[in-house]
Amino acid sequence: MQSIAERLKAAQGRINQETALAHRPPNSVQLLAVSKTKPVSDITQAYEAGQRLFGENYVQEGVDKIIQLQALADIEWHMIGPLQSNKTKVVAEHFDWVQSIDRSKIAQRLNDQRPDSMPPLQVLIQLNIDDEDSKSGATPKQLEALIEQIEALPRLVLRGLMAIPKASPTVEEQQRTLGRLQQIFEHYHTKLANFDTLSVGMSGDLGPAIAHGSTMVRIGTAIFGARQ
Ligand SMILES: *Cc1c(COP(=O)(O)O)cnc(C)c1O
């Protein structure tokens, strides 16, 4: 059985290879290690192997880990799960990034609840790029207004977009969806100063996502093993 360090190295190797295949500069795609449900000892192992960006889905679990690992001060903690408004305060008080903003109420609350003692919260808007009823995320139609609102909030820095494309698309569907996402991202990337992050791509669609401009891929199972 491979160690976390070995699996991390393999994941990084895949990213480097896909980045080169897409003719993009080395290190233009970051790896977010998704550690949801995994113990802090696993995170520590990944940290010791050089990993610094970690993603958590569940608010209380994530906050518990952040507190337990606060000695590892250069970890960047990303909230990537659905966020309810009664949980925003504890998120604003602990996380570095929130990738799952999907409506103005959540953005406003995170802004108001971000402590002055902390740097501004870095945020992504989760875009429901397939426009599926079942999935969370702002629809492409809602995006412009949400961007304008967040740009006016002093305690949030709007860094870009996150998307979770449909799991088993046809090759054509996947190309179309990722192409549309890239186009929307590039439009705002050229317009807005800090809009530099496109969080898309997981184990199953790493190559196509990187070919379509992803700057951050999110990988859990391939690093930490299957979840219970
Ligand atoms: C769980 C999760 C991942 C990682 O999924 P794996 O299949 O474990 O690699 C990535 N992104 C989001 C939003 C997730 O919830």
Short mmCIF file of C-alpha atoms and ligand atoms in Angstrom, two decimals:
data_model
loop_
_atom_site.label_atom_id
_atom_site.label_comp_id
_atom_site.label_asym_id
_atom_site.label_seq_id
_atom_site.Cartn_x
_atom_site.Cartn_y
_atom_site.Cartn_z
CA MET A 1 0.00 0.00 0.00
CA GLN A 2 1.33 3.41 -0.97
CA SER A 3 1.87 6.15 1.58
CA ILE A 4 0.11 9.50 1.46
CA ALA A 5 3.42 11.08 0.44
CA GLU A 6 3.71 8.69 -2.51
CA ARG A 7 0.13 9.24 -3.64
CA LEU A 8 0.56 12.98 -3.33
CA LYS A 9 3.65 12.79 -5.49
CA ALA A 10 1.76 10.75 -8.08
CA ALA A 11 -1.11 13.28 -8.13
CA GLN A 12 1.34 16.15 -8.53
CA GLY A 13 3.04 14.19 -11.33
CA ARG A 14 -0.28 13.84 -13.17
CA ILE A 15 -0.93 17.56 -12.82
CA ASN A 16 2.52 18.45 -14.11
CA GLN A 17 2.09 16.12 -17.07
CA GLU A 18 -1.35 17.50 -18.01
CA THR A 19 -0.08 21.06 -17.59
CA ALA A 20 2.78 20.37 -19.99
CA LEU A 21 0.43 18.61 -22.47
CA ALA A 22 -1.79 21.71 -22.45
CA HIS A 23 1.26 23.90 -23.20
CA ARG A 24 0.74 25.85 -20.02
CA PRO A 25 3.53 27.16 -17.77
CA PRO A 26 4.83 24.82 -15.04
CA ASN A 27 3.11 25.36 -11.67
CA SER A 28 0.14 27.18 -13.17
CA VAL A 29 -2.24 24.59 -11.67
CA GLN A 30 -2.43 24.21 -7.90
CA LEU A 31 -3.43 21.04 -6.08
CA LEU A 32 -6.09 21.28 -3.41
CA ALA A 33 -5.91 18.16 -1.22
CA VAL A 34 -9.48 17.34 -0.18
CA SER A 35 -9.20 15.93 3.34
CA LYS A 36 -12.89 15.68 4.30
CA THR A 37 -13.64 12.79 6.70
CA LYS A 38 -9.91 12.08 7.08
CA PRO A 39 -8.07 12.43 10.41
CA VAL A 40 -5.63 15.24 11.19
CA SER A 41 -2.81 12.67 11.19
CA ASP A 42 -3.39 12.23 7.43
CA ILE A 43 -3.25 16.00 6.91
CA THR A 44 -0.02 16.18 8.90
CA GLN A 45 1.51 13.49 6.67
CA ALA A 46 0.54 15.40 3.54
CA TYR A 47 1.87 18.60 5.09
CA GLU A 48 5.21 16.96 5.85
CA ALA A 49 5.34 15.88 2.20
CA GLY A 50 5.02 19.54 1.20
CA GLN A 51 1.27 19.97 0.65
CA ARG A 52 -0.13 23.31 1.84
CA LEU A 53 -3.65 23.68 0.36
CA PHE A 54 -6.40 21.62 1.99
CA GLY A 55 -10.13 21.48 1.25
CA GLU A 56 -12.89 20.61 3.71
CA ASN A 57 -16.62 20.13 3.03
CA TYR A 58 -18.24 20.07 6.45
CA VAL A 59 -18.10 23.19 8.58
CA GLN A 60 -17.67 21.76 12.07
CA GLU A 61 -15.25 19.05 11.00
CA GLY A 62 -13.17 21.61 9.11
CA VAL A 63 -13.09 24.07 11.99
CA ASP A 64 -12.07 21.34 14.44
CA LYS A 65 -9.14 20.42 12.20
CA ILE A 66 -8.09 24.04 11.69
CA ILE A 67 -7.97 24.52 15.46
CA GLN A 68 -6.07 21.29 16.04
CA LEU A 69 -3.53 22.13 13.35
CA GLN A 70 -3.13 25.84 14.02
CA ALA A 71 0.60 25.34 14.70
CA LEU A 72 0.97 24.60 10.96
CA ALA A 73 0.45 28.27 10.23
CA ASP A 74 1.11 28.20 6.49
CA ILE A 75 -1.69 25.76 5.66
CA GLU A 76 -4.30 27.39 3.44
CA TRP A 77 -7.76 26.12 4.39
CA HIS A 78 -10.47 26.06 1.72
CA MET A 79 -14.15 25.53 2.47
CA ILE A 80 -15.57 23.70 -0.55
CA GLY A 81 -18.88 22.32 0.70
CA PRO A 82 -22.40 23.76 0.61
CA LEU A 83 -22.76 26.57 3.13
CA GLN A 84 -25.89 27.43 5.09
CA SER A 85 -26.36 30.90 6.48
CA ASN A 86 -26.41 29.75 10.11
CA LYS A 87 -22.85 28.41 9.63
CA THR A 88 -21.21 31.42 8.02
CA LYS A 89 -19.84 32.97 11.23
CA VAL A 90 -17.65 30.08 12.24
CA VAL A 91 -16.44 29.77 8.63
CA ALA A 92 -15.57 33.48 8.46
CA GLU A 93 -13.66 33.13 11.73
CA HIS A 94 -11.48 30.18 10.65
CA PHE A 95 -11.10 29.51 6.93
CA ASP A 96 -8.74 31.28 4.49
CA TRP A 97 -10.86 30.64 1.41
CA VAL A 98 -14.52 29.83 0.68
CA GLN A 99 -15.09 28.27 -2.76
CA SER A 100 -18.81 27.59 -2.44
CA ILE A 101 -20.48 31.01 -2.43
CA ASP A 102 -23.71 30.70 -4.38
CA ARG A 103 -25.88 33.63 -3.24
CA SER A 104 -25.67 37.18 -1.99
CA LYS A 105 -26.92 36.48 1.53
CA ILE A 106 -23.98 34.14 2.18
CA ALA A 107 -21.49 36.65 0.77
CA GLN A 108 -22.88 39.48 2.86
CA ARG A 109 -22.79 37.44 6.07
CA LEU A 110 -19.22 36.22 5.48
CA ASN A 111 -18.16 39.82 4.87
CA ASP A 112 -19.87 41.12 8.02
CA GLN A 113 -18.57 38.25 10.16
CA ARG A 114 -14.94 38.23 8.99
CA PRO A 115 -12.90 39.35 12.02
CA ASP A 116 -10.87 42.56 11.59
CA SER A 117 -7.85 40.73 13.02
CA MET A 118 -7.77 38.40 9.99
CA PRO A 119 -6.89 39.15 6.36
CA PRO A 120 -9.87 39.48 3.98
CA LEU A 121 -11.54 36.17 3.13
CA GLN A 122 -10.60 34.88 -0.34
CA VAL A 123 -13.70 33.66 -2.15
CA LEU A 124 -14.86 31.88 -5.28
CA ILE A 125 -18.37 31.84 -6.66
CA GLN A 126 -19.59 28.30 -7.22
CA LEU A 127 -21.10 28.28 -10.68
CA ASN A 128 -23.74 25.73 -11.61
CA ILE A 129 -22.31 25.42 -15.09
CA ASP A 130 -24.54 22.56 -16.23
CA ASP A 131 -27.53 24.47 -14.81
CA GLU A 132 -28.75 21.32 -13.12
CA ASP A 133 -31.70 21.76 -10.78
CA SER A 134 -30.25 19.30 -8.31
CA LYS A 135 -26.93 21.03 -7.82
CA SER A 136 -25.87 23.99 -5.75
CA GLY A 137 -24.17 26.99 -7.26
CA ALA A 138 -25.22 30.25 -8.87
CA THR A 139 -26.63 29.92 -12.36
CA PRO A 140 -24.82 31.71 -15.19
CA LYS A 141 -27.73 34.22 -15.24
CA GLN A 142 -27.24 35.10 -11.57
CA LEU A 143 -23.48 35.49 -11.91
CA GLU A 144 -23.13 39.12 -12.99
CA ALA A 145 -25.18 40.51 -10.09
CA LEU A 146 -23.40 38.33 -7.56
CA ILE A 147 -19.99 39.42 -8.85
CA GLU A 148 -20.97 43.09 -8.59
CA GLN A 149 -22.17 42.59 -5.04
CA ILE A 150 -19.05 40.74 -3.85
CA GLU A 151 -16.73 43.27 -5.51
CA ALA A 152 -18.26 45.91 -3.26
CA LEU A 153 -17.68 43.96 -0.02
CA PRO A 154 -14.48 45.14 1.69
CA ARG A 155 -13.80 42.00 3.74
CA LEU A 156 -14.03 39.60 0.77
CA VAL A 157 -11.64 39.28 -2.16
CA LEU A 158 -13.31 37.72 -5.18
CA ARG A 159 -10.70 35.38 -6.64
CA GLY A 160 -12.72 33.56 -9.30
CA LEU A 161 -14.99 30.59 -9.93
CA MET A 162 -15.47 27.04 -8.73
CA ALA A 163 -17.47 24.42 -10.61
CA ILE A 164 -18.36 20.76 -10.27
CA PRO A 165 -19.33 19.65 -13.79
CA LYS A 166 -21.69 16.73 -14.26
CA ALA A 167 -20.03 13.44 -13.29
CA SER A 168 -20.34 11.26 -16.40
CA PRO A 169 -20.76 13.45 -19.44
CA THR A 170 -20.10 12.42 -23.01
CA VAL A 171 -16.80 13.74 -24.39
CA GLU A 172 -18.74 16.38 -26.35
CA GLU A 173 -20.75 17.49 -23.30
CA GLN A 174 -17.59 17.73 -21.24
CA GLN A 175 -15.82 19.85 -23.87
CA ARG A 176 -18.84 22.12 -24.20
CA THR A 177 -19.26 22.60 -20.45
CA LEU A 178 -15.57 23.22 -19.77
CA GLY A 179 -15.35 25.52 -22.77
CA ARG A 180 -18.27 27.61 -21.53
CA LEU A 181 -16.77 27.77 -18.05
CA GLN A 182 -13.39 28.85 -19.42
CA GLN A 183 -15.01 31.57 -21.51
CA ILE A 184 -16.91 33.00 -18.53
CA PHE A 185 -13.78 32.84 -16.37
CA GLU A 186 -11.59 34.57 -18.96
CA HIS A 187 -14.16 37.33 -19.41
CA TYR A 188 -13.96 38.35 -15.75
CA HIS A 189 -10.25 37.51 -15.44
CA THR A 190 -9.46 40.27 -17.92
CA LYS A 191 -11.86 42.72 -16.23
CA LEU A 192 -11.19 42.26 -12.51
CA ALA A 193 -7.88 42.67 -10.69
CA ASN A 194 -7.89 39.64 -8.37
CA PHE A 195 -9.99 37.27 -10.46
CA ASP A 196 -7.27 34.68 -11.09
CA THR A 197 -8.57 31.31 -9.88
CA LEU A 198 -10.62 28.69 -11.73
CA SER A 199 -11.23 25.73 -9.42
CA VAL A 200 -12.33 22.85 -11.63
CA GLY A 201 -11.11 19.31 -12.22
CA MET A 202 -11.07 16.22 -10.04
CA SER A 203 -9.49 12.78 -10.51
CA GLY A 204 -11.84 11.86 -13.37
CA ASP A 205 -11.54 15.03 -15.46
CA LEU A 206 -8.11 16.37 -14.57
CA GLY A 207 -6.75 16.45 -18.13
CA PRO A 208 -9.74 18.14 -19.81
CA ALA A 209 -10.05 20.65 -16.93
CA ILE A 210 -6.39 21.64 -17.17
CA ALA A 211 -6.70 21.89 -20.96
CA HIS A 212 -9.56 24.35 -20.34
CA GLY A 213 -7.70 26.72 -18.08
CA SER A 214 -8.21 25.26 -14.59
CA THR A 215 -5.83 26.85 -12.08
CA MET A 216 -6.78 24.59 -9.16
CA VAL A 217 -7.77 20.92 -9.15
CA ARG A 218 -9.38 19.23 -6.16
CA ILE A 219 -8.31 15.68 -5.31
CA GLY A 220 -9.30 13.62 -2.28
CA THR A 221 -9.54 9.85 -2.66
CA ALA A 222 -6.44 9.46 -4.85
CA ILE A 223 -4.35 11.03 -2.06
CA PHE A 224 -6.01 9.93 1.18
CA GLY A 225 -7.78 6.73 0.07
CA ALA A 226 -11.48 5.88 -0.07
CA ARG A 227 -13.84 7.48 2.43
CA GLN A 228 -16.06 5.40 4.74
C1 LIG B 1 -15.03 15.46 -2.17
C2 LIG B 1 -14.79 16.55 -3.15
C3 LIG B 1 -13.68 16.50 -4.01
C4 LIG B 1 -12.70 15.34 -4.05
O1 LIG B 1 -13.32 14.18 -4.47
P1 LIG B 1 -12.50 12.79 -4.61
O2 LIG B 1 -13.37 11.95 -5.45
O3 LIG B 1 -12.32 12.26 -3.23
O4 LIG B 1 -11.19 13.09 -5.24
C5 LIG B 1 -13.50 17.58 -4.86
N1 LIG B 1 -14.34 18.64 -4.87
C6 LIG B 1 -15.41 18.71 -4.06
C7 LIG B 1 -16.29 19.90 -4.12
C8 LIG B 1 -15.67 17.67 -3.17
O5 LIG B 1 -16.74 17.74 -2.39
#
